[in-house]
Coordinates of C-alpha atoms in Angstrom, one line a residue:
X149 CA 8.7 15.7 32.3
X150 CA 6.9 17.8 29.8
X151 CA 8.0 17.2 26.2
X152 CA 8.0 18.6 22.7
X153 CA 4.7 19.4 21.0
X154 CA 2.9 16.7 19.0
X155 CA 4.6 15.9 15.8
X156 CA 1.8 17.2 13.6
X157 CA 0.1 20.6 13.5
X158 CA -3.2 18.8 13.2
X159 CA -4.9 18.9 16.6
X160 CA -5.9 15.9 18.5
X161 CA -9.5 16.8 18.4
X162 CA -9.4 17.2 14.6
X163 CA -8.1 13.6 14.5
X164 CA -11.0 12.2 16.5
X165 CA -13.2 10.2 14.2
X166 CA -10.7 10.7 11.3
X167 CA -10.9 8.4 8.4
X168 CA -8.8 5.4 7.7
X169 CA -7.8 7.3 4.5
X170 CA -6.1 9.9 6.8
X171 CA -4.3 7.1 8.6
X172 CA -3.1 5.7 5.3
X173 CA -1.8 9.1 4.4
X174 CA 0.9 8.6 7.0
X175 CA -0.3 10.3 10.1
X176 CA -0.4 7.0 11.9
X177 CA 2.0 4.9 9.9
X178 CA -0.7 2.5 8.7
X179 CA 0.7 2.7 5.2
X180 CA 3.8 0.7 6.1
X181 CA 2.7 -2.4 4.3
X182 CA 5.0 -5.3 4.0
X183 CA 2.6 -7.6 2.1
X184 CA -0.8 -7.4 0.5
X185 CA -2.3 -9.8 3.0
X186 CA -4.5 -7.9 5.5
X187 CA -4.3 -8.6 9.2
X188 CA -7.2 -10.3 10.9
X189 CA -9.6 -7.6 11.9
X190 CA -9.6 -6.7 15.6
X191 CA -12.9 -6.5 17.4
X192 CA -14.5 -4.4 20.1
X193 CA -14.4 -5.4 23.8
X194 CA -13.3 -4.6 27.3
X195 CA -15.1 -1.2 27.2
X196 CA -13.5 -0.3 23.9
X197 CA -15.4 0.3 20.6
X198 CA -13.3 0.8 17.5
X199 CA -14.3 4.0 15.6
X200 CA -11.4 4.2 13.2
X201 CA -8.7 1.8 12.1
X202 CA -6.0 1.1 9.6
X203 CA -5.2 -2.6 9.5
X204 CA -2.9 -3.8 6.8
X205 CA -0.3 -6.4 5.8
X206 CA 2.5 -4.3 7.3
X207 CA 3.9 -3.8 10.8
X208 CA 2.1 -0.7 12.0
X209 CA -1.6 -0.9 12.8
X210 CA -3.7 2.0 14.0
X211 CA -6.9 2.1 16.1
X212 CA -9.0 4.7 17.6
X213 CA -11.5 3.9 20.3
X214 CA -14.7 5.2 21.9
X215 CA -14.5 4.5 25.6
X216 CA -16.4 5.8 28.7
X217 CA -13.0 6.2 30.4
X218 CA -12.0 9.1 28.1
X219 CA -14.3 11.9 26.8
X220 CA -12.6 12.0 23.4
X221 CA -11.6 9.0 21.3
X222 CA -8.0 8.0 22.1
X223 CA -5.7 6.4 19.5
X224 CA -3.3 3.5 19.7
X225 CA -0.5 2.3 17.4
X226 CA 0.3 -1.4 17.5
X227 CA 3.6 -2.2 15.9
X228 CA 3.9 -5.9 15.0
X229 CA 7.1 -7.8 14.5
X230 CA 8.4 -8.7 11.1
X231 CA 6.6 -11.8 9.8
X232 CA 3.7 -11.6 12.3
X233 CA 1.0 -12.2 9.7
X234 CA 2.4 -15.5 8.5
X235 CA 4.4 -16.8 11.5
X236 CA 1.6 -18.2 13.7
X237 CA 3.8 -17.4 16.7
X238 CA 2.9 -15.7 19.9
X239 CA 4.9 -12.7 21.0
X240 CA 5.8 -10.7 24.1
X241 CA 4.5 -7.2 24.3
X242 CA 6.1 -3.9 25.2
X243 CA 3.8 -1.1 26.2
X244 CA 5.7 2.1 25.2
X245 CA 4.4 5.3 26.9
X246 CA 4.9 8.8 25.4
X247 CA 5.8 12.0 27.3
X248 CA 3.7 15.0 28.1
X249 CA 2.2 17.3 25.4
X250 CA 2.7 14.4 22.9
X251 CA 0.5 11.6 21.6
X252 CA 0.5 8.0 20.4
X253 CA 2.2 8.9 17.1
X254 CA 5.3 10.4 18.7
X255 CA 7.5 7.2 18.7
X256 CA 6.6 6.5 15.1
X257 CA 6.9 10.0 13.6
X258 CA 9.8 11.3 15.7
X259 CA 11.8 8.4 17.0
X260 CA 11.8 5.8 14.2
X261 CA 10.4 3.1 16.4
X262 CA 9.8 1.0 13.3
X263 CA 13.5 1.0 12.5
X264 CA 14.6 0.6 16.1
X265 CA 12.6 -2.6 16.5
X266 CA 13.3 -4.1 13.1
X267 CA 14.0 -7.8 13.3
X268 CA 12.9 -8.0 17.0
X269 CA 10.3 -10.5 18.0
X270 CA 8.1 -8.2 20.1
X271 CA 4.8 -6.4 19.7
X272 CA 5.0 -2.7 20.7
X273 CA 1.8 -1.0 21.9
X274 CA 1.8 2.8 21.9
X275 CA -1.3 4.4 23.4
X276 CA -2.5 8.0 23.7
X277 CA -2.2 9.5 27.2
X278 CA -2.5 13.3 26.5
X279 CA -0.8 15.0 29.5
X280 CA -2.7 13.0 32.0
X281 CA 0.3 11.5 33.8
X282 CA -1.1 8.0 33.4
X283 CA -3.6 8.7 36.1
X284 CA -7.3 8.8 36.9
X285 CA -7.4 12.5 38.0
X286 CA -8.9 13.8 41.2
X287 CA -10.8 16.4 39.1
X288 CA -11.6 17.0 35.4
X289 CA -13.6 19.9 34.1
X290 CA -13.8 18.5 30.5
X291 CA -15.3 15.0 31.0
X292 CA -13.7 11.7 31.8
X293 CA -9.9 11.5 31.6
X294 CA -9.3 8.2 33.3
X295 CA -6.1 7.2 31.5
X296 CA -5.1 4.5 34.1
X297 CA -8.5 2.8 33.5
X298 CA -8.1 3.0 29.8
X299 CA -4.6 1.6 29.7
X300 CA -4.8 -1.1 32.4
X301 CA -8.4 -2.2 32.6
X302 CA -9.3 -1.8 28.9
X303 CA -6.4 -1.7 26.5
X304 CA -4.2 -4.4 28.0
X305 CA -6.9 -7.1 27.9
X306 CA -8.0 -5.9 24.5
X307 CA -4.5 -6.4 23.1
X308 CA -4.3 -9.9 24.5
X309 CA -7.7 -10.7 23.0
X310 CA -6.9 -9.4 19.5
X311 CA -3.2 -10.2 18.9
X312 CA -1.1 -13.3 19.5
X313 CA 0.5 -12.4 22.8
X314 CA 1.6 -14.1 26.0
X315 CA -1.1 -12.9 28.4
X316 CA 1.1 -13.4 31.5
X317 CA 3.6 -11.7 33.7
X318 CA 6.6 -12.9 31.7
X319 CA 5.0 -11.8 28.5
X320 CA 4.8 -8.0 29.1
X321 CA 7.2 -5.1 29.6
X322 CA 6.4 -1.4 30.1
X323 CA 8.7 1.5 29.2
X324 CA 8.4 5.2 28.6
X325 CA 10.0 8.6 28.1
X326 CA 9.6 11.5 30.5
X327 CA 6.0 11.5 31.8
X328 CA 5.8 8.1 30.2
X329 CA 8.8 6.9 32.2
X330 CA 7.0 7.9 35.3
X331 CA 3.9 6.1 34.0
X332 CA 5.9 2.9 33.4
X333 CA 7.3 2.9 36.9
X334 CA 3.9 3.6 38.4
X335 CA 2.1 0.9 36.4
X336 CA 4.8 -1.7 37.1
X337 CA 4.5 -1.1 40.8
X338 CA 0.7 -0.8 41.1
X339 CA 0.0 -3.7 38.8
X340 CA 2.7 -6.0 39.8
X341 CA 1.5 -9.1 38.0
X342 CA 1.2 -7.4 34.6
X343 CA 4.9 -6.5 33.8
X344 CA 8.1 -8.4 34.3
X345 CA 10.3 -5.5 33.0
X346 CA 10.1 -1.8 33.5
X347 CA 12.1 1.0 31.9
X348 CA 12.2 4.8 32.6
X349 CA 14.0 7.0 30.1
X350 CA 14.3 10.4 31.6
X351 CA 11.2 9.7 33.7
X352 CA 10.6 11.0 37.3
X353 CA 11.0 8.4 40.0
X354 CA 10.3 10.5 43.1
X355 CA 7.1 12.6 43.5
X356 CA 7.8 14.2 46.9
X357 CA 11.4 15.4 46.8
X358 CA 12.0 19.1 46.7
X359 CA 8.7 19.9 48.4
X360 CA 6.8 17.8 45.9
X361 CA 8.0 19.5 42.8
X362 CA 6.9 16.7 40.4
X363 CA 3.4 16.6 41.9
X364 CA 3.1 20.4 41.4
X365 CA 4.4 19.9 37.9
X366 CA 1.9 17.1 37.2
X367 CA -1.0 19.2 38.6
X368 CA 0.0 22.3 36.6
X369 CA 0.6 20.6 33.2
X370 CA -2.5 18.3 33.5
X371 CA -4.6 21.3 34.4
X372 CA -3.4 23.2 31.3
X373 CA -3.2 20.4 28.7
X374 CA -5.6 17.7 29.6
X375 CA -8.1 18.5 32.4
X376 CA -9.4 22.0 31.6
X377 CA -8.3 23.3 34.9
X378 CA -8.8 20.0 36.9
X379 CA -5.8 18.3 38.4
X380 CA -4.3 14.8 38.7
X381 CA -3.5 14.9 42.4
X382 CA -5.7 17.8 43.7
X383 CA -5.1 21.4 44.8
X384 CA -4.6 23.1 47.1
X385 CA -4.4 19.9 49.0
X386 CA -3.2 16.6 47.5
X387 CA -5.0 13.3 47.6
X388 CA -2.2 11.9 49.8
X389 CA -3.4 8.3 49.2
X390 CA -3.0 8.7 45.5
X391 CA 0.4 10.2 45.7
X392 CA 1.6 7.4 48.0
X393 CA 0.2 4.8 45.7
X394 CA 1.8 6.4 42.6
X395 CA 5.2 7.3 44.0
X396 CA 7.9 4.9 42.8
X397 CA 10.2 5.5 45.8
X398 CA 7.4 4.6 48.2
X399 CA 6.7 1.3 46.3
X400 CA 10.2 -0.3 46.4
X401 CA 9.0 -3.8 47.4
X402 CA 6.8 -3.8 44.3
X403 CA 9.9 -3.8 42.1
X404 CA 11.1 -7.2 43.4
X405 CA 11.8 -9.8 40.7
X406 CA 11.5 -7.4 37.9
X407 CA 14.1 -6.2 35.4
X408 CA 14.6 -2.5 35.9
X409 CA 16.3 0.0 33.5
X410 CA 16.8 3.7 34.3
X411 CA 18.3 6.4 32.1
X412 CA 18.9 10.1 32.7
X413 CA 21.1 12.9 31.3
X414 CA 23.8 14.6 33.4
X415 CA 24.3 17.9 31.5
X416 CA 21.1 19.6 30.5
X417 CA 21.4 22.8 28.3
X418 CA 22.2 25.6 30.8
X419 CA 20.6 28.1 28.5
X420 CA 17.3 26.2 28.3
X421 CA 15.5 26.5 31.6
X422 CA 12.9 23.9 30.5
X423 CA 15.6 21.3 29.8
X424 CA 17.5 22.1 32.9
X425 CA 14.5 21.9 35.3
X426 CA 13.3 18.7 33.7
X427 CA 16.4 16.6 33.6
X428 CA 17.9 18.0 36.8
X429 CA 14.8 16.8 38.7
X430 CA 14.8 13.5 36.8
X431 CA 18.4 12.8 37.6
X432 CA 18.0 13.5 41.3
X433 CA 14.8 11.5 41.6
X434 CA 16.3 8.5 39.8
X435 CA 19.4 8.6 42.0
X436 CA 17.1 8.6 45.1
X437 CA 15.1 5.7 43.6
X438 CA 18.3 3.7 42.7
X439 CA 19.5 4.2 46.3
X440 CA 16.3 2.8 47.7
X441 CA 16.5 -0.2 45.3
X442 CA 20.1 -0.8 46.3
X443 CA 19.3 -0.7 50.0
X444 CA 16.5 -3.2 49.4
X445 CA 18.9 -5.5 47.5
X446 CA 16.9 -5.2 44.3
X447 CA 19.1 -5.5 41.1
X448 CA 18.7 -2.8 38.5
X449 CA 20.4 -1.3 35.5
X450 CA 21.1 2.4 35.1
X451 CA 22.7 4.8 32.7
X452 CA 23.8 8.4 33.4
X453 CA 25.0 10.0 30.1
X454 CA 25.7 13.5 28.9
X455 CA 22.9 15.7 27.7
X456 CA 19.5 16.8 28.8
X457 CA 15.8 15.8 28.4
X458 CA 15.4 13.8 25.3
X459 CA 14.8 10.2 24.2
X460 CA 18.1 8.5 23.5
X461 CA 17.8 5.9 20.7
X462 CA 21.0 4.1 21.5
X463 CA 19.9 3.6 25.2
X464 CA 16.5 2.4 24.0
X465 CA 18.2 -0.3 21.9
X466 CA 20.3 -1.3 24.9
X467 CA 17.1 -1.4 26.9
X468 CA 15.3 -3.4 24.3
X469 CA 18.0 -6.0 24.3
X470 CA 17.6 -6.4 28.0
X471 CA 13.8 -6.6 27.8
X472 CA 14.0 -9.4 25.2
X473 CA 16.4 -11.2 27.5
X474 CA 13.9 -11.1 30.3
X475 CA 10.6 -11.6 28.4
X476 CA 9.3 -14.9 27.3
X477 CA 10.6 -15.6 23.8
X478 CA 8.3 -15.7 20.8
X479 CA 7.2 -19.1 19.7

């Protein structure tokens, strides 16, 4: 649920307002140029103002936005398919959500997302989320941290306006790791018409089990790492309506007619309490969620494999194959 530190020692705040030259140096992957032709420049809109960018003739594009939804300027990587700049095609979009204590660069710098998606006709959007649990928090002591608003109300329509996408239910998938896996399940349920496929890789699927352990974890980690002591769901008393709305196991009918993929590890490191607590809770919650889906007659795919709390590249490739089978094909 809470993941490895960001892949660079450069702090998020030092990156705010950073230059395109820094992006080209490799922090954001913007230097992955495949041709000399520049992409058509993206514009502002939907509450987002671009304050930094690295657009190029390659696959990985970087943007940083000023937005009233977030007090600092969040970043986004947009990974384009091979041939995007010359094909004229429209493409489906995967929103890929990072885990806690990470940022929008994690899938590029740590997980070789460029290589894992090579030759696939899909746009991959990887936004910042800090350790905000893909929520608009009950309280923040450091200014706005409305990640749900940023992702759903602002970024999603901005992507459709600036890239050749299918702006429709069958044109979008959402997936994530750990905290991002929870965010994917939450967004797919709360915003039913936005995503036809949802995938959770080692992501919590049950907020209330074990006396609300995941809610307590979300409150504690968001307070420490995103909200300056504020919390996502409220303390000492939760905002029960928000927990109900966000809890995947309480939203089972909202997963009808979607492709669903779940993955969890069965043998976390017994010496590493962090790994054990995370993946033990993930596995139990996913089993509870799968049981609820089965009772409702909702088809789903799942994998239980050895190991603990980490992003499994081989399972992501399997998942990606399934996504592309469900999404509208590029054309």
